[in-house]
Coordinates of C-alpha atoms and ligand atoms in Angstrom, one line a residue:
X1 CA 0.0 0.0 0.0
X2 CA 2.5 2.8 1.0
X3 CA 4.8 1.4 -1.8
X4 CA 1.9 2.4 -4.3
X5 CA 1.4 5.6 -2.6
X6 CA 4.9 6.3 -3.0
X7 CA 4.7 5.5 -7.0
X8 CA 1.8 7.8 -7.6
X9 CA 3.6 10.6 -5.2
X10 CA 6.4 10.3 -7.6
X11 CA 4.6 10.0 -10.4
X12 CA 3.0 13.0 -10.0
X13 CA 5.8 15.2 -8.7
X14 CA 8.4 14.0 -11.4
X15 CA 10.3 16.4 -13.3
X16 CA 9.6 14.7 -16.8
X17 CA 5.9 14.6 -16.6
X18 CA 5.7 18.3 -16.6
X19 CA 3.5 19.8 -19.2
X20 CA 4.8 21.4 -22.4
X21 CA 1.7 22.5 -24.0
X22 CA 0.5 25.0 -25.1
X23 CA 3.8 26.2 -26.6
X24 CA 4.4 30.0 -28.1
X25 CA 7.5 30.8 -29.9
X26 CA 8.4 33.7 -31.8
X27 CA 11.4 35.9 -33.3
X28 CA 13.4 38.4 -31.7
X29 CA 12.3 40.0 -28.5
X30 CA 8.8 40.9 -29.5
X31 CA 8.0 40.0 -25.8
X32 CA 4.1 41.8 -26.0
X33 CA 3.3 39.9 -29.3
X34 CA 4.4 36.2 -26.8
X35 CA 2.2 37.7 -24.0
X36 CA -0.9 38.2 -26.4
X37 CA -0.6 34.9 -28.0
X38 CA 0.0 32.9 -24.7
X39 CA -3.2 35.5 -23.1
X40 CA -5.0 34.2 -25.7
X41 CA -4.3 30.5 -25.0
X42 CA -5.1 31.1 -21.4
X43 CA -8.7 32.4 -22.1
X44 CA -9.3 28.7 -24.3
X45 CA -8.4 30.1 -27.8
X46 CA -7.3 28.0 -31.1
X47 CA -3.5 28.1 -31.9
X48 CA -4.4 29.8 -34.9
X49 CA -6.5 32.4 -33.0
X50 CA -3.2 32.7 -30.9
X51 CA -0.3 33.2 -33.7
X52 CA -3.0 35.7 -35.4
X53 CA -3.1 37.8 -32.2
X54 CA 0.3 37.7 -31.6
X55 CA 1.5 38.5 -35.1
X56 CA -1.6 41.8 -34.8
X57 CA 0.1 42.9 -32.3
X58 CA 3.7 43.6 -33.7
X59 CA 1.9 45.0 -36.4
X60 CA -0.2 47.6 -34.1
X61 CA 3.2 48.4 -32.2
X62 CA 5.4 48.5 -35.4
X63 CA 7.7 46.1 -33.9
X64 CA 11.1 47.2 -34.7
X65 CA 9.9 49.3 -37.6
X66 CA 9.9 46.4 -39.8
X67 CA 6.4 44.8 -39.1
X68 CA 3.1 46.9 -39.5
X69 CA 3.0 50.3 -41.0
X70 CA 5.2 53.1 -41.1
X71 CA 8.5 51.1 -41.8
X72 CA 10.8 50.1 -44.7
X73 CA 9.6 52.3 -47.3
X74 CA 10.3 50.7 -51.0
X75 CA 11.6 52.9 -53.8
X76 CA 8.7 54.8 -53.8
X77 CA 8.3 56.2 -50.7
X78 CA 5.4 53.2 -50.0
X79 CA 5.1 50.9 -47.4
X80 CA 3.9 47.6 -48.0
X81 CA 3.1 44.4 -46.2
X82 CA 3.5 41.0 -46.5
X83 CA 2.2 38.0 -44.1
X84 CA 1.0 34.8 -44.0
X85 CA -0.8 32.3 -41.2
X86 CA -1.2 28.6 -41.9
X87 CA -3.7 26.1 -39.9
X88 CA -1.2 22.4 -39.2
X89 CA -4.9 20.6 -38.6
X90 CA -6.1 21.4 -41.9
X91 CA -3.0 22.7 -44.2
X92 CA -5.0 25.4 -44.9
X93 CA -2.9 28.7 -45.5
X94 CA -4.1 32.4 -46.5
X95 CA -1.4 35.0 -46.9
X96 CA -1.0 38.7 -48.4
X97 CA 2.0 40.1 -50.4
X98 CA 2.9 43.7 -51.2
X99 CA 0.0 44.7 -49.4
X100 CA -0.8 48.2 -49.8
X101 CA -3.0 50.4 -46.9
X102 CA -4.2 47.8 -44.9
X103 CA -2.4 47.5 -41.6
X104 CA -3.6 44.2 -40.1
X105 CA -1.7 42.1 -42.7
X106 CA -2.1 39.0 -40.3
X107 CA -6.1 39.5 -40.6
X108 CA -6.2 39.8 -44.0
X109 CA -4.3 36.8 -44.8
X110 CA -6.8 34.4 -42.2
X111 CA -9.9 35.9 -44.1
X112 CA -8.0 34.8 -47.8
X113 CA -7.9 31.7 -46.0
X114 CA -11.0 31.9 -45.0
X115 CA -12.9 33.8 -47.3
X116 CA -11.5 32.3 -50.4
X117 CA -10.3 28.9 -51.7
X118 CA -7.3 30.8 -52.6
X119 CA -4.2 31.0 -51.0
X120 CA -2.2 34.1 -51.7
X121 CA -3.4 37.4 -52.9
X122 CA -1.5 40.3 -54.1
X123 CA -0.7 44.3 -54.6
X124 CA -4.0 46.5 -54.8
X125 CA -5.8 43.4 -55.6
X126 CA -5.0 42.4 -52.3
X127 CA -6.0 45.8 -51.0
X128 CA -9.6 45.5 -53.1
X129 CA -10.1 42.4 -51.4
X130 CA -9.3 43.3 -47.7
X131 CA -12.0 46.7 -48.0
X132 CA -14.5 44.4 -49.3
X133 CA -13.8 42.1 -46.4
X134 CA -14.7 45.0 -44.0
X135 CA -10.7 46.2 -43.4
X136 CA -10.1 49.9 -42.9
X137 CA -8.2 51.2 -45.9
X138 CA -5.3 54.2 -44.6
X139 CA -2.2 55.9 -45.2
X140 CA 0.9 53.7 -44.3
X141 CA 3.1 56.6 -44.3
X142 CA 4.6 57.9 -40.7
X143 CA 6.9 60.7 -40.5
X144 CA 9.4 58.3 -39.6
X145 CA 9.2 56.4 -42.8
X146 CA 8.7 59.6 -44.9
X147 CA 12.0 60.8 -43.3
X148 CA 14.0 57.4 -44.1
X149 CA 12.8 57.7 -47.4
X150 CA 14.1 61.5 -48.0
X151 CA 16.9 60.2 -46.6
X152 CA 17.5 57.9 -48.9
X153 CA 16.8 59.7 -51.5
X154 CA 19.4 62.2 -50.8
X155 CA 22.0 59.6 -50.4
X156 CA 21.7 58.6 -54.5
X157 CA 19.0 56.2 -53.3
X158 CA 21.7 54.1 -51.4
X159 CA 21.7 51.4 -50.3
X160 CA 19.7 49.9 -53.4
X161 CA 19.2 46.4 -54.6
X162 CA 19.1 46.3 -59.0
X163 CA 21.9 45.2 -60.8
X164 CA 23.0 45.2 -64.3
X165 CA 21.5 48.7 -64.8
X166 CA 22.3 52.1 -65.8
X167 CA 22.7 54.3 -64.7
X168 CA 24.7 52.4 -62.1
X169 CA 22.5 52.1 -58.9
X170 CA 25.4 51.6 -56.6
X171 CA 26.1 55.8 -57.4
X172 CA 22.8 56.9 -59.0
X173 CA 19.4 56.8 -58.6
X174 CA 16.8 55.6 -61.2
X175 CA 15.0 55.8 -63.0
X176 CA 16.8 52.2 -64.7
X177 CA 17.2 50.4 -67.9
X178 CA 18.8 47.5 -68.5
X179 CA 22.8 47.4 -68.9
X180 CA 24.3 46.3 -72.2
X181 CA 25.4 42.3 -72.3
X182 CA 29.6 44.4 -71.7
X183 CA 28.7 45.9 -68.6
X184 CA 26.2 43.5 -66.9
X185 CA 30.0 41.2 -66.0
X186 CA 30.6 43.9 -63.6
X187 CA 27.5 43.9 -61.6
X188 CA 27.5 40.7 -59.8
X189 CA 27.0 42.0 -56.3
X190 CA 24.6 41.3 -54.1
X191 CA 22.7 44.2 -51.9
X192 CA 22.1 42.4 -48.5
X193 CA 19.3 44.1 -45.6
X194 CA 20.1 45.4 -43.2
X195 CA 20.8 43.0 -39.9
X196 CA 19.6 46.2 -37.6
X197 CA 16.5 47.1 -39.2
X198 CA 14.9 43.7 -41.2
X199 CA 12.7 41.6 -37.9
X200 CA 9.8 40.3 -39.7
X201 CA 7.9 38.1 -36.7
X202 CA 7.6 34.6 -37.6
X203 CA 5.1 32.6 -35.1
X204 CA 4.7 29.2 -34.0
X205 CA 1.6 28.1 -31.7
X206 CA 1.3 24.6 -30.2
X207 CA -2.0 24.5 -28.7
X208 CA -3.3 22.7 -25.7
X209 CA -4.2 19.9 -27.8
X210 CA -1.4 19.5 -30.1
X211 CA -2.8 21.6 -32.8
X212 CA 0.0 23.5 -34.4
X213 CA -0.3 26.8 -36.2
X214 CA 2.1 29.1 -37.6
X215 CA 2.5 32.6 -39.0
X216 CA 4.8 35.5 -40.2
X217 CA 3.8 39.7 -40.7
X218 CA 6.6 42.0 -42.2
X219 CA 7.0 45.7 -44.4
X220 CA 9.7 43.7 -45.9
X221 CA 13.0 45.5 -46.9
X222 CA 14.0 48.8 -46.7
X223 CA 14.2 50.6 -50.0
X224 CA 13.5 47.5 -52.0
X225 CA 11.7 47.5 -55.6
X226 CA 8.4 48.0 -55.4
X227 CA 6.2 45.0 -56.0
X228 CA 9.4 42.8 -54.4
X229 CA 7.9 40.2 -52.1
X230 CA 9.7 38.4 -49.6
X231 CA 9.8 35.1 -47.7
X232 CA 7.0 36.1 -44.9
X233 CA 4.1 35.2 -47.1
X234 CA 5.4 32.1 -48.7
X235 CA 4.3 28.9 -47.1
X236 CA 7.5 26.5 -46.3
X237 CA 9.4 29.6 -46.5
X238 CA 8.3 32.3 -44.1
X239 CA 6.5 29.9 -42.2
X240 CA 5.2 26.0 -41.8
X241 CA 2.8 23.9 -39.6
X242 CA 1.5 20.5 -39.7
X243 CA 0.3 19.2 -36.7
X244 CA 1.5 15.7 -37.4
X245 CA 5.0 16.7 -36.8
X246 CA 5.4 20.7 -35.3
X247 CA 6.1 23.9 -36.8
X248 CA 9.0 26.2 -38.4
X249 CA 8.9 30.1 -39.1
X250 CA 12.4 32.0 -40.4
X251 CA 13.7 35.6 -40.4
X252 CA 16.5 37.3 -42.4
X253 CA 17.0 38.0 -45.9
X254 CA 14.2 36.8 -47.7
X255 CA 15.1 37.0 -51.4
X256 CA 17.6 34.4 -50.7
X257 CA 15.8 32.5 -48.0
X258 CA 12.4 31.6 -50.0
X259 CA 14.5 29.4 -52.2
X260 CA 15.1 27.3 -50.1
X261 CA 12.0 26.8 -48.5
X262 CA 13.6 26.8 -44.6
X263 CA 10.2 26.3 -42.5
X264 CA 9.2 23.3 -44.6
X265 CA 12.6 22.1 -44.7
X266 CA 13.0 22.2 -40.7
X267 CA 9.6 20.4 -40.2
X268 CA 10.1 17.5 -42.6
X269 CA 13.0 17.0 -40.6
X270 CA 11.0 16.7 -37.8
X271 CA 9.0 14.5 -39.3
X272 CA 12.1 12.7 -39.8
X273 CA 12.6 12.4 -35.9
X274 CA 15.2 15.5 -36.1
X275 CA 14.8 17.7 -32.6
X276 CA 13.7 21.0 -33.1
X277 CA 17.1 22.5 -32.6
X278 CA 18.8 19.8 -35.2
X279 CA 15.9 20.9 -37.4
X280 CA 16.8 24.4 -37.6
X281 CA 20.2 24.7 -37.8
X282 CA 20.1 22.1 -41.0
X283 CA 17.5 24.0 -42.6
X284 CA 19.8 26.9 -42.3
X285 CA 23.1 25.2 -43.0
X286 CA 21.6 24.2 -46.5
X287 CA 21.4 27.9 -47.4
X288 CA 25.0 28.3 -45.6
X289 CA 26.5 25.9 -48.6
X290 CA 25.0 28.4 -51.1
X291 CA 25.3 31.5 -49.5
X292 CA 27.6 31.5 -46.8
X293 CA 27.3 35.2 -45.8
X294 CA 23.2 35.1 -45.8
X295 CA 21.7 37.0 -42.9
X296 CA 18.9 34.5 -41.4
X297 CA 17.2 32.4 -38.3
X298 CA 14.8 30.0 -37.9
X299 CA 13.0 29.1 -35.0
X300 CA 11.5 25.4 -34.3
X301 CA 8.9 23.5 -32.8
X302 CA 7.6 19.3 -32.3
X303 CA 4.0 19.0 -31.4
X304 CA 5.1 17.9 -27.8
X305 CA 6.4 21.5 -27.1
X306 CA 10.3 21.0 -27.5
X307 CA 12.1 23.7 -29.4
X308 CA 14.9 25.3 -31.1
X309 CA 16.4 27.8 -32.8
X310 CA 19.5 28.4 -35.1
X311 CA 20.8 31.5 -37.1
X312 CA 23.7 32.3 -39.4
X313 CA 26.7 34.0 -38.0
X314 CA 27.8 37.2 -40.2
X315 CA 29.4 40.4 -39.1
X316 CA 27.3 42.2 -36.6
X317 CA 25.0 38.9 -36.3
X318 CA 26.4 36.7 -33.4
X319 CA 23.3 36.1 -31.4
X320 CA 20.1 35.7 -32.1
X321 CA 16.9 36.6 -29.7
X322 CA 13.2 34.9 -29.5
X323 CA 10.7 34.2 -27.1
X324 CA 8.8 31.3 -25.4
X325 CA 6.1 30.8 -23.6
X326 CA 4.9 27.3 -22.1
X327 CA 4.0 26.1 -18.8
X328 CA 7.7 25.7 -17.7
X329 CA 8.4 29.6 -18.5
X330 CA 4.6 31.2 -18.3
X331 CA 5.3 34.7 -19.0
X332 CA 7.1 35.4 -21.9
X333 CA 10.6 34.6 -21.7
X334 CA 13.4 35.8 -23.6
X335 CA 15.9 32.7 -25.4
X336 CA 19.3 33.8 -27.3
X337 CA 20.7 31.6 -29.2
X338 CA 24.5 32.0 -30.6
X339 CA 25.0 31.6 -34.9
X340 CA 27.1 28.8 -36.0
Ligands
LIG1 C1 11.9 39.8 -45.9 N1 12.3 38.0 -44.3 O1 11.0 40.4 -46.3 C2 11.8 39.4 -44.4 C3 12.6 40.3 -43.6 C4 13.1 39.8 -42.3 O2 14.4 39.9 -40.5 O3 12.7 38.8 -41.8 N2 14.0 40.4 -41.7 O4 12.9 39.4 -46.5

């Protein structure tokens, strides 16, 4: 009798029965984005309800400057968004690209996924969509992305990302034509963002039941060309979620990222029986072989609330910051991990 008392006793107070679910893990230290998503979980909402009130939340606080209006105006002076948010029960994703006067990217792309049978919508069709969808249509522009525009502008449009044009974008600004077959030889560089000022937030939820859901919201880069979409809104790049297996989202330069598909990479690793933290830094390193000086992270997640992250180590980019929330950590707690 005493000897099952004791089991149960032990049973219950073990260290490796503790809970792991619900899970929330996000980029960088967007520590109120964690808090709403994990709130949310308290109160009995879906994972997917969680990552889209997280991701809303950087965009209502500009985290950064680089999610939600007012940051990284393109050529034009514009800001635009791009996100996506993808259900692991049903593999259902909706996401938004070059979004134009819209702030809650996030929302947007859950009614494309939800209003539609599409997946991704673009530009002002995009825009079209979201008004007739009941979204307030507004001026993106802030004073402070109207002054990093003139800015810009007044330093020959530097820094600038065309090639094999003249005039010569690394000196002039446009507008551009294409360079003659001579010149184009001379024009192989490549413009990489900004490591200070590029942290889209990339979202993985783990609900109380397993369900996984995942979800990125961005303004993209700085100065880029307008129309350029990025990683965010690409499923298997910008973000992934299956609930079979867990969930992936990246950050980082996103014109060489999405060709490698990182977030779908990491979780079929998973799926593989990889840990999270294996996951991610392979789905990194295959990007490393191609591009060795590639700003990027990924962050990582199995369906029983174990997770990782990884990032690349450039110049300036040692470290790398995200948040967690679960049951071992409940309020948002900030991770770092260092680049290999
Ligand atoms: C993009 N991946 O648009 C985004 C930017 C970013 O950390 O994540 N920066 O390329």
């Amino acid at each position: 009798m005493h000897f099952i008392y004791l089991f149960v006793l032990t049973l219950s107070t073990s260290p490796f029965v503790e809970p792991s679910l619900p899970l929330v893990i996000n980029t960088w230290p967007f520590r109120d984005a964690t808090a709403a998503a994990w709130r949310a979980l308290q109160k009995g909402a879906s994972a997917l309800d969680a990552v889209e009130m997280g991701c809303s939340t950087c965009e209502w606080e500009q985290c950064d400057g680089s999610v939600g209006y007012g940051g990284s105006p393109d050529e034009g002076g514009e800001t635009t968004l791009d996100a996506m948010i993808m259900n692991g029960d049903t593999m259902e994703v909706g996401a938004v690209a070059d979004l134009r006067r819209i702030k809650n990217a996030i929302s947007v792309a859950r009614a494309v996924m939800e209003h539609t049978t599409h997946t991704l919508l673009v530009g002002e069709s995009a825009s079209m969509f979201a008004q007739n969808m009941g979204f307030r249509a507004e001026d993106l522009t802030t004073n402070t992305s109207q002054s990093m525009f003139a800015k810009w502008l007044s330093q020959n449009c530097q820094p600038n990302y065309r090639k094999n044009v003249s005039p010569d974008p690394k000196t002039t600004c446009g507008p551009y034509k294409p360079s003659s077959r001579d010149q184009k030889t001379h024009q192989h560089s490549h413009t990489r963002l900004d490591i200070h000022s590029h942290d889209t937030i990339g979202m993985v939820v783990v609900g109380h039941n397993g369900s996984v859901a995942a979800g990125t919201s961005t303004n993209g880069a700085k100065h880029k060309v307008p129309g350029r979409v990025g990683d965010s809104p690409i499923a298997g790049a910008g973000s992934y979620a299956d609930s079979m297996v867990g969930g992936a989202a990246a950050t980082g330069d996103g014109d060489v990222m999405m060709r490698f598909l990182p977030s779908f990479l990491a979780v079929e690793l998973m799926r593989a029986g990889a840990e999270p933290l294996r996951a991610c830094k392979a789905a990194l390193a295959r990007i490393k072989s191609y591009y060795p000086q590639f700003f990027g992270a990924i962050i990582c997640s199995n369906i029983k609330g174990e997770y990782g992250a990884a990032c690349n180590r450039v110049p300036g980019f040692s470290q790398f910051p995200y948040m967690v929330s679960d049951p071992l950590t409940g309020n948002p707690l900030l991770k770092k991990v260092d680049c290999f």
